[in-house]
């Protein structure tokens, strides 16, 4: 039985204002072909199907195109909600979609609802004693909103995910103890490396979850971080299928195939990574204006960021870059002795990135003469979490 792990599609996302609908559609078409080629039984999507809580109509169309193509090929879809998704909107009609083979796990009550698949790829009823694979999707859980309802020990991501895993273990042990266990989760797990386009879900260290939380899983399919990475032999991030920033373009994209044999609880699943093609190049070119413009013939289809190293700023540089590159997006000035990606002082792209908590702490010092005490920090964290839960991310937000 074969599962294809993917995440962080962010349907509706734009790259510095550039529409990525065509690139998303190309990815979905490629995914359909891979499902055919590899005879995939289940597509597991670990959160952030959409980029916004209220998806653009084009994003809704992409989702329909994606799942229709997967169902047409006989695959089932198991998807959990991420921090960018509205669990209400993503989970709309989830009980009806279940009958068609689309299993959406978006609510707290869904944690105990596995999708059981036999080793032959067929759906197993929950009451069927035949061993198979139990797939549990854990929706994104905002600790400040759910920790009391879940009776979690602390108001942290680690605590609520630990509680979710306890419920999953109890459900598996009481109903299908011989099943292999696959868990979908959307979280920041210790030992992972973030990139520049994920929206932060942490406050200090409360957002970090130890990988040991997933020790009982045969495979933990993680989402949230856009760089594919292996935390342990059975805990992985698939990463996003497209680069959503110029920094992300530096590393490859992939989906992860997880194959279970009918050997029951014996042996580890076979894990294979499949590189995702680059549907539109995203490039950062560094050099003098003359040197960068001279490369235009090699990058006609690419989205371009230019880092210019001329000793003096050249009037009209943006106009020349726009004329040379159809996909020109942004420009910054750097010094030759600076590492790549570091903008010179005064550049429009230079900014000191500060968290909401740091801004609040500075405000409190200015008003009260000292840092906020723990009780005030907790109240601010609660208010911030409610704002994040009620609103989708703004365009270009991380």
mmCIF file of C-alpha atoms in Angstrom:
data_model
loop_
_atom_site.group_PDB
_atom_site.id
_atom_site.type_symbol
_atom_site.label_atom_id
_atom_site.label_comp_id
_atom_site.label_asym_id
_atom_site.label_seq_id
_atom_site.Cartn_x
_atom_site.Cartn_y
_atom_site.Cartn_z
ATOM 1 C CA UNK A 1 0.000 0.000 0.000
ATOM 2 C CA UNK A 2 1.463 3.326 -1.078
ATOM 3 C CA UNK A 3 0.945 6.758 0.437
ATOM 4 C CA UNK A 4 2.207 9.965 -1.161
ATOM 5 C CA UNK A 5 3.010 12.617 1.449
ATOM 6 C CA UNK A 6 2.794 16.278 0.453
ATOM 7 C CA UNK A 7 1.905 19.522 2.219
ATOM 8 C CA UNK A 8 1.797 23.300 2.086
ATOM 9 C CA UNK A 9 0.236 23.718 -1.326
ATOM 10 C CA UNK A 10 -0.828 27.269 -0.407
ATOM 11 C CA UNK A 11 -3.290 27.433 -3.281
ATOM 12 C CA UNK A 12 -3.878 31.094 -4.107
ATOM 13 C CA UNK A 13 -0.389 32.187 -3.012
ATOM 14 C CA UNK A 14 1.426 34.924 -4.920
ATOM 15 C CA UNK A 15 5.179 35.455 -5.129
ATOM 16 C CA UNK A 16 5.811 39.171 -4.651
ATOM 17 C CA UNK A 17 2.520 39.876 -6.393
ATOM 18 C CA UNK A 18 3.014 37.354 -9.214
ATOM 19 C CA UNK A 19 0.104 34.953 -9.728
ATOM 20 C CA UNK A 20 1.177 31.312 -9.326
ATOM 21 C CA UNK A 21 -2.046 29.708 -10.587
ATOM 22 C CA UNK A 22 -0.377 28.263 -13.694
ATOM 23 C CA UNK A 23 2.489 26.825 -11.647
ATOM 24 C CA UNK A 24 0.087 25.284 -9.144
ATOM 25 C CA UNK A 25 -1.942 23.715 -11.950
ATOM 26 C CA UNK A 26 1.241 22.334 -13.522
ATOM 27 C CA UNK A 27 2.172 20.774 -10.173
ATOM 28 C CA UNK A 28 -1.255 19.160 -9.822
ATOM 29 C CA UNK A 29 -1.065 17.738 -13.342
ATOM 30 C CA UNK A 30 2.408 16.366 -12.570
ATOM 31 C CA UNK A 31 1.063 14.884 -9.310
ATOM 32 C CA UNK A 32 -1.745 13.149 -11.200
ATOM 33 C CA UNK A 33 0.801 11.582 -13.547
ATOM 34 C CA UNK A 34 2.969 10.440 -10.624
ATOM 35 C CA UNK A 35 -0.036 8.797 -8.960
ATOM 36 C CA UNK A 36 -0.602 6.854 -12.178
ATOM 37 C CA UNK A 37 3.056 5.942 -12.549
ATOM 38 C CA UNK A 38 3.571 4.811 -8.945
ATOM 39 C CA UNK A 39 0.102 3.293 -8.413
ATOM 40 C CA UNK A 40 -0.479 5.456 -5.335
ATOM 41 C CA UNK A 41 -3.372 4.527 -3.031
ATOM 42 C CA UNK A 42 -3.536 7.595 -0.763
ATOM 43 C CA UNK A 43 -2.457 11.231 -1.051
ATOM 44 C CA UNK A 44 -1.713 12.631 2.427
ATOM 45 C CA UNK A 45 -1.741 16.451 2.590
ATOM 46 C CA UNK A 46 -0.369 17.737 5.905
ATOM 47 C CA UNK A 47 -1.983 21.161 6.106
ATOM 48 C CA UNK A 48 -2.041 24.551 4.393
ATOM 49 C CA UNK A 49 -4.066 23.465 1.394
ATOM 50 C CA UNK A 50 -4.950 27.128 0.922
ATOM 51 C CA UNK A 51 -2.894 30.247 1.509
ATOM 52 C CA UNK A 52 -5.745 32.205 3.065
ATOM 53 C CA UNK A 53 -8.581 31.508 5.433
ATOM 54 C CA UNK A 54 -10.943 32.850 2.750
ATOM 55 C CA UNK A 55 -9.570 31.281 -0.451
ATOM 56 C CA UNK A 56 -9.634 33.100 -3.769
ATOM 57 C CA UNK A 57 -12.022 31.531 -6.333
ATOM 58 C CA UNK A 58 -8.996 30.494 -8.415
ATOM 59 C CA UNK A 59 -7.666 28.595 -5.394
ATOM 60 C CA UNK A 60 -10.994 26.814 -4.979
ATOM 61 C CA UNK A 61 -10.846 25.832 -8.642
ATOM 62 C CA UNK A 62 -7.337 24.441 -8.219
ATOM 63 C CA UNK A 63 -8.432 22.349 -5.232
ATOM 64 C CA UNK A 64 -11.334 20.924 -7.217
ATOM 65 C CA UNK A 65 -9.036 20.193 -10.170
ATOM 66 C CA UNK A 66 -6.517 18.528 -7.880
ATOM 67 C CA UNK A 67 -8.847 16.200 -5.995
ATOM 68 C CA UNK A 68 -10.917 15.350 -9.082
ATOM 69 C CA UNK A 69 -7.810 14.154 -10.893
ATOM 70 C CA UNK A 70 -6.706 12.090 -7.904
ATOM 71 C CA UNK A 71 -10.114 10.458 -7.467
ATOM 72 C CA UNK A 72 -10.288 9.724 -11.198
ATOM 73 C CA UNK A 73 -7.098 7.698 -10.774
ATOM 74 C CA UNK A 74 -8.494 5.640 -7.913
ATOM 75 C CA UNK A 75 -6.528 7.363 -5.150
ATOM 76 C CA UNK A 76 -7.976 8.553 -1.874
ATOM 77 C CA UNK A 77 -7.168 11.938 -0.350
ATOM 78 C CA UNK A 78 -6.508 12.479 3.363
ATOM 79 C CA UNK A 79 -5.972 16.159 4.200
ATOM 80 C CA UNK A 80 -5.645 17.980 7.510
ATOM 81 C CA UNK A 81 -5.938 21.726 8.022
ATOM 82 C CA UNK A 82 -2.925 23.982 8.600
ATOM 83 C CA UNK A 83 -2.494 27.375 10.226
ATOM 84 C CA UNK A 84 -3.273 29.160 6.934
ATOM 85 C CA UNK A 85 -6.504 27.222 6.419
ATOM 86 C CA UNK A 86 -9.906 28.006 7.853
ATOM 87 C CA UNK A 87 -10.847 24.682 9.416
ATOM 88 C CA UNK A 88 -14.506 25.544 8.852
ATOM 89 C CA UNK A 89 -14.126 26.300 5.150
ATOM 90 C CA UNK A 90 -11.696 23.499 4.344
ATOM 91 C CA UNK A 91 -13.874 21.057 6.269
ATOM 92 C CA UNK A 92 -17.120 22.140 4.621
ATOM 93 C CA UNK A 93 -19.141 19.109 3.460
ATOM 94 C CA UNK A 94 -16.428 16.806 4.788
ATOM 95 C CA UNK A 95 -18.897 14.043 5.659
ATOM 96 C CA UNK A 96 -20.303 14.021 2.124
ATOM 97 C CA UNK A 97 -16.835 14.159 0.565
ATOM 98 C CA UNK A 98 -15.835 11.172 2.688
ATOM 99 C CA UNK A 99 -18.105 8.973 0.593
ATOM 100 C CA UNK A 100 -16.259 10.060 -2.550
ATOM 101 C CA UNK A 101 -12.836 9.278 -1.091
ATOM 102 C CA UNK A 102 -11.799 12.713 0.226
ATOM 103 C CA UNK A 103 -11.158 12.476 3.966
ATOM 104 C CA UNK A 104 -10.800 15.937 5.536
ATOM 105 C CA UNK A 105 -9.543 16.176 9.110
ATOM 106 C CA UNK A 106 -10.151 19.738 10.263
ATOM 107 C CA UNK A 107 -11.902 19.574 13.667
ATOM 108 C CA UNK A 108 -10.862 18.394 17.121
ATOM 109 C CA UNK A 109 -13.348 15.548 16.907
ATOM 110 C CA UNK A 110 -11.603 14.296 13.757
ATOM 111 C CA UNK A 111 -8.447 13.325 15.661
ATOM 112 C CA UNK A 112 -10.006 10.010 16.682
ATOM 113 C CA UNK A 113 -11.346 9.294 13.183
ATOM 114 C CA UNK A 114 -8.774 7.239 11.276
ATOM 115 C CA UNK A 115 -8.862 6.378 7.614
ATOM 116 C CA UNK A 116 -8.067 2.659 7.542
ATOM 117 C CA UNK A 117 -6.512 1.264 4.389
ATOM 118 C CA UNK A 118 -5.746 -2.400 3.803
ATOM 119 C CA UNK A 119 -2.389 -3.542 2.494
ATOM 120 C CA UNK A 120 -4.137 -4.147 -0.826
ATOM 121 C CA UNK A 121 -5.097 -0.453 -0.996
ATOM 122 C CA UNK A 122 -8.793 -0.980 -0.236
ATOM 123 C CA UNK A 123 -10.689 0.998 2.395
ATOM 124 C CA UNK A 124 -11.183 -0.944 5.636
ATOM 125 C CA UNK A 125 -14.288 -0.344 7.790
ATOM 126 C CA UNK A 126 -13.414 0.608 11.353
ATOM 127 C CA UNK A 127 -15.034 -2.576 12.663
ATOM 128 C CA UNK A 128 -13.027 -4.819 10.327
ATOM 129 C CA UNK A 129 -10.403 -6.767 12.338
ATOM 130 C CA UNK A 130 -8.174 -7.156 9.272
ATOM 131 C CA UNK A 131 -4.808 -5.442 9.918
ATOM 132 C CA UNK A 132 -3.981 -2.472 7.741
ATOM 133 C CA UNK A 133 -2.764 1.109 8.035
ATOM 134 C CA UNK A 134 -4.584 3.650 10.212
ATOM 135 C CA UNK A 135 -4.091 7.206 8.956
ATOM 136 C CA UNK A 136 -4.895 9.945 11.472
ATOM 137 C CA UNK A 137 -4.948 13.594 10.458
ATOM 138 C CA UNK A 138 -4.292 16.066 13.271
ATOM 139 C CA UNK A 139 -5.619 19.493 12.283
ATOM 140 C CA UNK A 140 -3.555 22.536 13.198
ATOM 141 C CA UNK A 141 -4.157 23.110 16.912
ATOM 142 C CA UNK A 142 -3.680 26.635 18.283
ATOM 143 C CA UNK A 143 -2.696 25.943 21.920
ATOM 144 C CA UNK A 144 -4.350 29.005 23.461
ATOM 145 C CA UNK A 145 -7.675 28.027 21.877
ATOM 146 C CA UNK A 146 -7.755 24.280 22.509
ATOM 147 C CA UNK A 147 -5.502 23.317 25.401
ATOM 148 C CA UNK A 148 -8.213 23.508 28.052
ATOM 149 C CA UNK A 149 -10.761 21.717 25.873
ATOM 150 C CA UNK A 150 -8.230 18.953 25.305
ATOM 151 C CA UNK A 151 -7.133 18.797 28.974
ATOM 152 C CA UNK A 152 -3.561 19.321 27.826
ATOM 153 C CA UNK A 153 -0.933 19.738 30.534
ATOM 154 C CA UNK A 154 0.312 23.087 29.218
ATOM 155 C CA UNK A 155 -0.624 25.768 26.733
ATOM 156 C CA UNK A 156 2.034 24.759 24.204
ATOM 157 C CA UNK A 157 2.122 23.089 20.811
ATOM 158 C CA UNK A 158 4.045 20.166 22.288
ATOM 159 C CA UNK A 159 1.406 19.623 24.975
ATOM 160 C CA UNK A 160 -1.618 19.716 22.681
ATOM 161 C CA UNK A 161 0.079 17.475 20.098
ATOM 162 C CA UNK A 162 1.092 15.046 22.854
ATOM 163 C CA UNK A 163 -2.522 14.932 23.998
ATOM 164 C CA UNK A 164 -3.677 14.364 20.425
ATOM 165 C CA UNK A 165 -1.223 11.474 20.071
ATOM 166 C CA UNK A 166 -2.482 9.971 23.347
ATOM 167 C CA UNK A 167 -6.001 9.967 21.914
ATOM 168 C CA UNK A 168 -4.773 8.400 18.681
ATOM 169 C CA UNK A 169 -2.878 5.677 20.542
ATOM 170 C CA UNK A 170 -5.911 4.911 22.696
ATOM 171 C CA UNK A 171 -8.136 4.673 19.627
ATOM 172 C CA UNK A 172 -5.687 2.408 17.803
ATOM 173 C CA UNK A 173 -5.065 0.140 20.822
ATOM 174 C CA UNK A 174 -8.771 -0.352 21.521
ATOM 175 C CA UNK A 175 -10.023 -0.816 17.958
ATOM 176 C CA UNK A 176 -7.213 -1.934 15.639
ATOM 177 C CA UNK A 177 -4.061 -2.745 17.653
ATOM 178 C CA UNK A 178 -2.390 -4.539 14.751
ATOM 179 C CA UNK A 179 -2.633 -1.572 12.375
ATOM 180 C CA UNK A 180 0.398 0.385 11.260
ATOM 181 C CA UNK A 181 0.055 4.042 12.252
ATOM 182 C CA UNK A 182 0.490 7.107 10.023
ATOM 183 C CA UNK A 183 -0.055 10.581 11.481
ATOM 184 C CA UNK A 184 -0.432 13.902 9.649
ATOM 185 C CA UNK A 185 0.542 16.982 11.677
ATOM 186 C CA UNK A 186 1.194 20.654 10.951
ATOM 187 C CA UNK A 187 3.821 21.881 13.394
ATOM 188 C CA UNK A 188 7.384 23.054 14.026
ATOM 189 C CA UNK A 189 9.289 19.987 15.208
ATOM 190 C CA UNK A 190 12.624 20.223 17.011
ATOM 191 C CA UNK A 191 15.576 19.598 14.732
ATOM 192 C CA UNK A 192 13.953 21.099 11.645
ATOM 193 C CA UNK A 193 15.053 24.130 9.616
ATOM 194 C CA UNK A 194 12.617 26.833 8.559
ATOM 195 C CA UNK A 195 12.798 29.091 5.510
ATOM 196 C CA UNK A 196 11.573 32.643 4.996
ATOM 197 C CA UNK A 197 8.006 32.122 3.812
ATOM 198 C CA UNK A 198 6.311 30.158 6.603
ATOM 199 C CA UNK A 199 3.936 32.030 8.841
ATOM 200 C CA UNK A 200 5.238 31.810 12.410
ATOM 201 C CA UNK A 201 3.223 29.641 14.786
ATOM 202 C CA UNK A 202 5.460 30.022 17.826
ATOM 203 C CA UNK A 203 5.985 32.276 20.816
ATOM 204 C CA UNK A 204 9.413 31.713 22.283
ATOM 205 C CA UNK A 205 9.812 27.957 22.669
ATOM 206 C CA UNK A 206 6.105 27.143 23.053
ATOM 207 C CA UNK A 207 5.855 26.449 19.326
ATOM 208 C CA UNK A 208 8.537 23.743 19.245
ATOM 209 C CA UNK A 209 7.428 20.117 19.452
ATOM 210 C CA UNK A 210 9.935 17.322 20.147
ATOM 211 C CA UNK A 211 10.071 14.608 17.519
ATOM 212 C CA UNK A 212 9.571 12.046 20.300
ATOM 213 C CA UNK A 213 5.880 12.992 20.347
ATOM 214 C CA UNK A 214 5.572 10.852 17.210
ATOM 215 C CA UNK A 215 7.555 7.851 18.489
ATOM 216 C CA UNK A 216 4.514 5.567 18.301
ATOM 217 C CA UNK A 217 3.845 6.401 14.657
ATOM 218 C CA UNK A 218 5.258 4.239 11.899
ATOM 219 C CA UNK A 219 5.395 7.425 9.830
ATOM 220 C CA UNK A 220 4.719 11.066 10.735
ATOM 221 C CA UNK A 221 3.838 13.152 7.674
ATOM 222 C CA UNK A 222 4.619 16.722 8.681
ATOM 223 C CA UNK A 223 3.643 20.047 7.190
ATOM 224 C CA UNK A 224 4.306 23.746 7.930
ATOM 225 C CA UNK A 225 7.971 24.007 6.925
ATOM 226 C CA UNK A 226 8.569 24.513 3.215
ATOM 227 C CA UNK A 227 11.983 22.870 3.016
ATOM 228 C CA UNK A 228 11.851 19.064 2.648
ATOM 229 C CA UNK A 229 13.754 17.434 5.483
ATOM 230 C CA UNK A 230 14.107 14.257 7.467
ATOM 231 C CA UNK A 231 13.853 14.705 11.238
ATOM 232 C CA UNK A 232 14.278 10.982 11.908
ATOM 233 C CA UNK A 233 13.854 7.800 9.908
ATOM 234 C CA UNK A 234 10.059 7.998 10.302
ATOM 235 C CA UNK A 235 9.402 11.731 10.842
ATOM 236 C CA UNK A 236 9.582 13.910 7.723
ATOM 237 C CA UNK A 237 8.579 17.202 6.189
ATOM 238 C CA UNK A 238 7.655 16.917 2.523
ATOM 239 C CA UNK A 239 8.006 20.677 2.087
ATOM 240 C CA UNK A 240 5.962 22.838 -0.266
ATOM 241 C CA UNK A 241 5.698 21.890 -3.955
ATOM 242 C CA UNK A 242 6.587 25.397 -5.186
ATOM 243 C CA UNK A 243 9.081 28.007 -3.954
ATOM 244 C CA UNK A 244 7.172 30.839 -2.301
ATOM 245 C CA UNK A 245 10.209 33.080 -1.822
ATOM 246 C CA UNK A 246 13.546 33.649 -3.533
ATOM 247 C CA UNK A 247 15.266 32.041 -0.564
ATOM 248 C CA UNK A 248 13.255 28.857 -1.004
ATOM 249 C CA UNK A 249 14.376 28.602 -4.620
ATOM 250 C CA UNK A 250 17.826 27.579 -3.359
ATOM 251 C CA UNK A 251 16.675 24.078 -2.396
ATOM 252 C CA UNK A 252 14.800 21.377 -4.276
ATOM 253 C CA UNK A 253 11.146 20.428 -3.843
ATOM 254 C CA UNK A 254 9.791 16.923 -3.392
ATOM 255 C CA UNK A 255 6.932 14.645 -2.425
ATOM 256 C CA UNK A 256 7.518 11.538 -0.307
ATOM 257 C CA UNK A 257 6.264 8.045 -1.104
ATOM 258 C CA UNK A 258 5.694 5.738 1.873
ATOM 259 C CA UNK A 259 5.101 2.071 1.063
ATOM 260 C CA UNK A 260 3.766 -0.479 3.552
ATOM 261 C CA UNK A 261 3.893 -4.202 2.877
ATOM 262 C CA UNK A 262 1.523 -6.816 4.272
ATOM 263 C CA UNK A 263 4.091 -7.866 6.874
ATOM 264 C CA UNK A 264 1.931 -6.266 9.538
ATOM 265 C CA UNK A 265 3.863 -4.684 12.392
ATOM 266 C CA UNK A 266 7.160 -6.136 11.183
ATOM 267 C CA UNK A 267 9.627 -3.958 9.336
ATOM 268 C CA UNK A 268 9.777 -0.286 8.486
ATOM 269 C CA UNK A 269 7.953 1.312 5.569
ATOM 270 C CA UNK A 270 9.914 1.900 2.392
ATOM 271 C CA UNK A 271 10.381 5.656 1.929
ATOM 272 C CA UNK A 272 11.213 7.227 -1.440
ATOM 273 C CA UNK A 273 11.527 10.911 -2.342
ATOM 274 C CA UNK A 274 10.312 12.131 -5.734
ATOM 275 C CA UNK A 275 11.743 15.499 -6.881
ATOM 276 C CA UNK A 276 9.120 17.991 -8.025
ATOM 277 C CA UNK A 277 10.014 19.638 -11.352
ATOM 278 C CA UNK A 278 10.711 23.352 -11.509
ATOM 279 C CA UNK A 279 7.647 24.637 -13.330
ATOM 280 C CA UNK A 280 8.961 28.200 -13.575
ATOM 281 C CA UNK A 281 12.518 29.138 -12.625
ATOM 282 C CA UNK A 282 12.979 31.510 -9.688
ATOM 283 C CA UNK A 283 16.419 33.092 -9.775
ATOM 284 C CA UNK A 284 18.503 35.658 -7.900
ATOM 285 C CA UNK A 285 21.161 37.266 -10.123
ATOM 286 C CA UNK A 286 24.063 39.106 -8.497
ATOM 287 C CA UNK A 287 26.511 41.421 -10.212
ATOM 288 C CA UNK A 288 26.789 44.828 -11.794
ATOM 289 C CA UNK A 289 23.794 46.111 -13.717
ATOM 290 C CA UNK A 290 25.628 45.447 -16.986
ATOM 291 C CA UNK A 291 26.525 41.888 -15.958
ATOM 292 C CA UNK A 292 22.993 41.075 -14.808
ATOM 293 C CA UNK A 293 21.318 42.493 -17.918
ATOM 294 C CA UNK A 294 23.746 40.553 -20.121
ATOM 295 C CA UNK A 295 22.255 37.303 -18.751
ATOM 296 C CA UNK A 296 18.717 38.102 -19.894
ATOM 297 C CA UNK A 297 18.728 35.620 -22.783
ATOM 298 C CA UNK A 298 19.353 32.762 -20.323
ATOM 299 C CA UNK A 299 16.444 33.690 -18.054
ATOM 300 C CA UNK A 300 13.574 34.681 -20.330
ATOM 301 C CA UNK A 301 11.034 32.504 -18.470
ATOM 302 C CA UNK A 302 12.342 33.051 -14.942
ATOM 303 C CA UNK A 303 11.119 35.198 -12.081
ATOM 304 C CA UNK A 304 14.084 37.425 -11.280
ATOM 305 C CA UNK A 305 15.471 39.206 -8.246
ATOM 306 C CA UNK A 306 18.537 41.331 -8.995
ATOM 307 C CA UNK A 307 21.217 42.134 -6.416
ATOM 308 C CA UNK A 308 23.344 44.881 -7.966
ATOM 309 C CA UNK A 309 26.944 45.401 -6.888
ATOM 310 C CA UNK A 310 27.747 48.620 -8.770
ATOM 311 C CA UNK A 311 29.806 50.987 -6.563
ATOM 312 C CA UNK A 312 27.323 53.785 -7.285
ATOM 313 C CA UNK A 313 23.565 53.519 -7.667
ATOM 314 C CA UNK A 314 22.577 53.866 -11.297
ATOM 315 C CA UNK A 315 19.531 55.969 -12.224
ATOM 316 C CA UNK A 316 16.963 54.028 -14.224
ATOM 317 C CA UNK A 317 18.285 50.614 -13.139
ATOM 318 C CA UNK A 318 14.789 49.264 -12.437
ATOM 319 C CA UNK A 319 13.561 50.297 -15.892
ATOM 320 C CA UNK A 320 16.510 48.571 -17.569
ATOM 321 C CA UNK A 321 15.894 45.390 -15.581
ATOM 322 C CA UNK A 322 12.196 45.402 -16.422
ATOM 323 C CA UNK A 323 13.008 45.792 -20.101
ATOM 324 C CA UNK A 324 15.552 42.954 -19.996
ATOM 325 C CA UNK A 325 13.601 40.416 -17.934
ATOM 326 C CA UNK A 326 9.863 39.754 -18.497
ATOM 327 C CA UNK A 327 9.768 38.132 -15.042
ATOM 328 C CA UNK A 328 11.649 40.857 -13.151
ATOM 329 C CA UNK A 329 10.246 41.255 -9.630
ATOM 330 C CA UNK A 330 12.616 43.147 -7.365
ATOM 331 C CA UNK A 331 16.006 44.806 -7.102
ATOM 332 C CA UNK A 332 18.390 45.580 -4.261
ATOM 333 C CA UNK A 333 21.871 47.098 -3.994
ATOM 334 C CA UNK A 334 24.639 45.167 -2.262
ATOM 335 C CA UNK A 335 28.352 45.650 -1.655
ATOM 336 C CA UNK A 336 30.801 43.235 -3.218
ATOM 337 C CA UNK A 337 32.129 42.303 0.230
ATOM 338 C CA UNK A 338 28.659 41.333 1.503
ATOM 339 C CA UNK A 339 27.387 37.755 1.373
ATOM 340 C CA UNK A 340 24.689 36.953 -1.166
ATOM 341 C CA UNK A 341 21.254 38.112 -0.071
ATOM 342 C CA UNK A 342 22.508 40.919 2.195
ATOM 343 C CA UNK A 343 21.255 44.325 1.085
ATOM 344 C CA UNK A 344 23.244 47.467 1.627
ATOM 345 C CA UNK A 345 22.073 50.026 4.148
ATOM 346 C CA UNK A 346 19.437 52.273 2.700
ATOM 347 C CA UNK A 347 18.100 49.692 0.257
ATOM 348 C CA UNK A 348 14.350 49.472 0.032
ATOM 349 C CA UNK A 349 14.607 45.712 0.628
ATOM 350 C CA UNK A 350 16.500 46.087 3.909
ATOM 351 C CA UNK A 351 14.441 45.688 7.053
ATOM 352 C CA UNK A 352 14.997 44.576 10.626
ATOM 353 C CA UNK A 353 12.565 41.700 11.091
ATOM 354 C CA UNK A 354 11.075 41.757 14.593
ATOM 355 C CA UNK A 355 8.424 39.532 16.050
ATOM 356 C CA UNK A 356 5.144 40.858 17.419
ATOM 357 C CA UNK A 357 6.339 39.874 20.891
ATOM 358 C CA UNK A 358 9.536 41.953 20.547
ATOM 359 C CA UNK A 359 7.573 44.992 19.379
ATOM 360 C CA UNK A 360 5.174 44.605 22.315
ATOM 361 C CA UNK A 361 8.042 44.215 24.799
ATOM 362 C CA UNK A 362 9.693 47.421 23.531
ATOM 363 C CA UNK A 363 6.370 49.262 23.776
ATOM 364 C CA UNK A 364 5.917 48.051 27.358
ATOM 365 C CA UNK A 365 9.425 49.214 28.289
ATOM 366 C CA UNK A 366 8.737 52.642 26.811
ATOM 367 C CA UNK A 367 5.430 52.976 28.668
ATOM 368 C CA UNK A 368 6.180 51.221 31.972
ATOM 369 C CA UNK A 369 9.956 51.380 32.255
ATOM 370 C CA UNK A 370 10.585 47.643 32.101
ATOM 371 C CA UNK A 371 9.795 44.378 30.304
ATOM 372 C CA UNK A 372 6.280 42.943 30.547
ATOM 373 C CA UNK A 373 5.790 40.453 33.395
ATOM 374 C CA UNK A 374 4.816 36.843 32.585
ATOM 375 C CA UNK A 375 1.095 37.413 33.168
ATOM 376 C CA UNK A 376 1.031 40.329 30.714
ATOM 377 C CA UNK A 377 3.032 38.309 28.148
ATOM 378 C CA UNK A 378 0.517 35.476 28.403
ATOM 379 C CA UNK A 379 -2.415 37.850 27.926
ATOM 380 C CA UNK A 380 -0.713 39.361 24.875
ATOM 381 C CA UNK A 381 -0.051 35.877 23.463
ATOM 382 C CA UNK A 382 -3.726 34.971 23.922
ATOM 383 C CA UNK A 383 -4.873 38.139 22.164
ATOM 384 C CA UNK A 384 -2.409 37.578 19.316
ATOM 385 C CA UNK A 385 -3.550 33.982 18.891
ATOM 386 C CA UNK A 386 -7.182 35.068 18.662
ATOM 387 C CA UNK A 387 -6.273 37.589 15.958
ATOM 388 C CA UNK A 388 -4.349 34.920 13.996
ATOM 389 C CA UNK A 389 -7.209 32.457 14.337
ATOM 390 C CA UNK A 390 -9.836 34.946 13.173
ATOM 391 C CA UNK A 391 -8.018 36.306 10.131
ATOM 392 C CA UNK A 392 -6.231 34.791 7.158
ATOM 393 C CA UNK A 393 -2.642 35.872 6.430
ATOM 394 C CA UNK A 394 -2.195 39.107 4.522
ATOM 395 C CA UNK A 395 -0.689 38.963 1.042
ATOM 396 C CA UNK A 396 3.037 38.467 1.285
ATOM 397 C CA UNK A 397 2.875 37.624 4.986
ATOM 398 C CA UNK A 398 4.984 34.901 6.510
#
